[in-house]
Coordinates of N, CA and C in Angstrom, one line a residue:
M1 N -47.4 -50.4 -25.2 CA -47.8 -49.2 -25.7 C -49.4 -49.1 -25.6
S2 N -50.0 -47.9 -25.3 CA -51.5 -47.8 -25.1 C -52.0 -47.7 -26.5
Q3 N -53.4 -48.2 -26.6 CA -53.9 -48.0 -27.7 C -54.7 -46.9 -27.9
I4 N -54.7 -46.2 -29.1 CA -55.5 -44.9 -29.4 C -57.0 -45.3 -29.7
V5 N -57.7 -44.6 -28.8 CA -59.2 -44.8 -28.8 C -60.0 -43.4 -29.0
K6 N -61.2 -43.3 -29.4 CA -62.1 -42.2 -29.6 C -63.0 -42.0 -28.6
C7 N -63.1 -41.0 -28.0 CA -64.3 -40.7 -26.9 C -65.5 -40.8 -27.6
D8 N -66.4 -41.6 -27.0 CA -67.8 -41.8 -27.7 C -68.6 -40.5 -27.2
V9 N -68.1 -39.7 -26.4 CA -69.1 -38.5 -25.9 C -68.7 -37.3 -26.8
C10 N -67.3 -36.9 -27.0 CA -67.0 -35.8 -27.7 C -66.2 -36.0 -29.0
G11 N -65.8 -37.2 -29.2 CA -65.3 -37.7 -30.6 C -63.8 -37.4 -30.7
K12 N -63.1 -36.8 -29.6 CA -61.7 -36.6 -29.6 C -60.9 -38.0 -29.5
I13 N -59.6 -37.9 -29.8 CA -58.8 -39.2 -29.7 C -57.9 -39.1 -28.4
Y14 N -57.9 -40.1 -27.7 CA -57.0 -40.2 -26.4 C -56.4 -41.6 -26.5
S15 N -55.5 -41.8 -25.6 CA -54.9 -43.0 -25.4 C -56.0 -43.9 -24.4
Q16 N -55.9 -45.1 -24.7 CA -57.0 -46.0 -24.0 C -56.7 -45.7 -22.4
S17 N -55.5 -45.7 -22.0 CA -55.2 -45.4 -20.5 C -55.7 -44.1 -20.1
Y18 N -55.9 -43.2 -20.7 CA -56.3 -41.8 -20.3 C -57.9 -41.7 -20.5
L19 N -58.5 -42.4 -21.3 CA -59.9 -42.3 -21.7 C -60.8 -42.2 -20.6
G20 N -60.7 -43.0 -19.7 CA -61.6 -42.9 -18.5 C -61.5 -41.8 -17.7
S21 N -60.2 -41.4 -17.4 CA -60.0 -39.9 -16.6 C -60.6 -38.8 -17.6
H22 N -60.3 -38.9 -18.7 CA -60.9 -37.7 -19.6 C -62.4 -37.8 -19.5
K23 N -63.1 -38.8 -19.5 CA -64.6 -38.7 -19.5 C -65.0 -38.5 -18.1
R24 N -64.4 -38.9 -17.1 CA -64.8 -38.4 -15.7 C -64.6 -37.0 -15.5
L25 N -63.4 -36.4 -16.0 CA -63.2 -35.0 -15.9 C -64.0 -34.1 -16.8
S26 N -64.1 -34.4 -18.0 CA -64.6 -33.6 -18.9 C -66.2 -33.7 -19.2
H27 N -66.7 -35.0 -19.0 CA -68.0 -35.2 -19.1 C -68.9 -35.8 -18.0
G28 N -68.2 -35.8 -16.9 CA -68.9 -36.4 -15.7 C -70.1 -35.6 -15.2
K29 N -70.1 -34.2 -15.2 CA -71.2 -33.4 -14.6 C -72.3 -33.2 -15.7
R30 N -72.1 -33.6 -16.9 CA -73.2 -33.5 -17.7 C -74.4 -34.3 -17.5
E31 N -74.2 -35.6 -16.8 CA -75.4 -36.4 -16.4 C -76.2 -35.7 -15.3
L32 N -75.5 -34.9 -14.5 CA -76.2 -34.3 -13.4 C -77.1 -33.3 -14.0
L33 N -76.7 -32.4 -14.9 CA -77.3 -31.3 -15.5 C -78.4 -31.8 -16.6
S34 N -78.3 -33.0 -17.0 CA -79.1 -33.5 -18.1 C -80.6 -34.0 -17.7
G35 N -80.6 -34.1 -16.2 CA -81.9 -34.5 -15.8 C -81.9 -36.0 -15.3
A36 N -80.6 -36.5 -15.3 CA -80.5 -37.9 -14.8 C -80.6 -37.9 -13.3
C37 N -80.3 -36.7 -12.6 CA -80.5 -36.7 -11.3 C -81.6 -36.1 -10.9
K38 N -82.5 -36.8 -9.9 CA -83.8 -36.3 -9.6 C -83.9 -35.2 -8.3
D39 N -82.7 -35.1 -7.8 CA -82.5 -34.8 -6.5 C -82.3 -33.0 -6.8
D40 N -83.3 -32.1 -6.6 CA -83.2 -30.8 -7.2 C -82.2 -30.0 -6.2
S41 N -81.8 -30.4 -5.0 CA -80.8 -29.7 -4.3 C -79.5 -29.8 -4.8
V42 N -79.2 -31.1 -5.3 CA -77.8 -31.3 -6.0 C -77.7 -30.6 -7.2
V43 N -78.8 -30.5 -8.0 CA -78.7 -29.6 -9.3 C -78.4 -28.2 -9.0
L44 N -79.4 -27.8 -7.9 CA -79.2 -26.3 -7.5 C -77.8 -25.9 -7.1
E45 N -77.2 -27.0 -6.2 CA -75.8 -26.6 -5.9 C -74.9 -26.6 -7.1
T46 N -75.1 -27.5 -8.0 CA -74.2 -27.4 -9.0 C -74.4 -26.1 -10.0
I47 N -75.5 -25.8 -10.0 CA -75.9 -24.3 -10.8 C -75.2 -23.3 -10.1
L48 N -75.3 -23.2 -8.7 CA -74.7 -22.1 -7.9 C -73.2 -22.2 -8.1
S49 N -72.5 -23.2 -8.0 CA -71.1 -23.5 -8.0 C -70.6 -23.1 -9.4
L50 N -71.4 -23.3 -10.6 CA -71.0 -22.8 -11.8 C -71.1 -21.3 -11.9
F51 N -72.2 -20.7 -11.5 CA -72.4 -19.3 -11.3 C -71.4 -18.5 -10.6
E52 N -70.8 -19.0 -9.4 CA -69.8 -18.5 -8.7 C -68.5 -18.3 -9.4
R53 N -68.3 -19.2 -10.3 CA -67.1 -19.2 -11.1 C -67.1 -18.2 -12.3
L54 N -68.2 -17.6 -12.6 CA -68.4 -16.7 -13.7 C -67.7 -15.3 -13.3
P55 N -67.1 -14.6 -14.4 CA -66.7 -13.2 -14.0 C -68.0 -12.3 -13.7
D56 N -67.7 -11.3 -13.2 CA -68.9 -10.5 -12.7 C -69.8 -9.9 -14.0
E57 N -69.1 -9.6 -14.9 CA -69.8 -9.3 -16.3 C -70.9 -10.5 -16.7
R58 N -70.4 -11.6 -16.6 CA -71.1 -12.7 -17.3 C -72.3 -13.1 -16.1
K59 N -72.0 -12.7 -14.8 CA -73.0 -13.0 -13.8 C -74.3 -11.9 -14.1
R60 N -73.8 -10.8 -14.4 CA -74.8 -9.9 -14.6 C -75.7 -10.2 -15.8
E61 N -75.0 -10.5 -17.0 CA -75.7 -10.9 -18.2 C -76.7 -12.2 -17.8
L62 N -76.1 -13.1 -17.2 CA -77.1 -14.4 -16.7 C -78.2 -13.9 -16.0
L63 N -78.0 -13.0 -14.9 CA -79.2 -12.7 -14.1 C -80.2 -11.9 -15.0
S64 N -79.7 -11.0 -15.9 CA -80.7 -10.5 -16.8 C -81.3 -11.3 -17.6
R65 N -80.7 -12.2 -18.2 CA -81.5 -13.2 -18.9 C -82.5 -14.0 -18.1
L66 N -82.0 -14.4 -16.9 CA -83.1 -15.1 -16.1 C -84.3 -14.3 -15.7
A67 N -83.9 -13.0 -15.5 CA -85.0 -12.1 -15.2 C -86.2 -12.0 -16.3
A68 N -85.4 -11.9 -17.6 CA -86.3 -11.8 -18.9 C -87.2 -13.1 -19.0
L69 N -86.5 -14.1 -18.8 CA -87.4 -15.5 -19.0 C -88.4 -15.5 -18.0
E70 N -88.0 -15.1 -16.7 CA -89.2 -15.2 -15.8 C -90.2 -14.2 -16.1
Q71 N -90.0 -13.0 -16.8 CA -91.2 -12.2 -17.0 C -92.0 -12.6 -18.3
T72 N -91.3 -13.5 -19.1 CA -92.1 -14.0 -20.2 C -93.1 -15.1 -19.7
K73 N -92.8 -15.6 -18.6 CA -93.6 -16.8 -18.0 C -94.8 -16.2 -17.2
L74 N -94.8 -14.9 -16.7 CA -95.8 -14.3 -16.0 C -97.1 -14.0 -16.7

């Protein structure tokens, strides 16, 4: 029988045999977005991939927020 363990990232409880898969699937991309990756092209591709998955309404909202953010920097 597998041991019950706690994920050190999110705190949820999983069987030890599944914990590695859980971390890879649920928390793997966070390193890329947290600045651990120095390659801007990889970060940009990840952002674009996430953007493409959004519903149209959320895409418009995000574009509006980005435009507003850009205006505050000018």
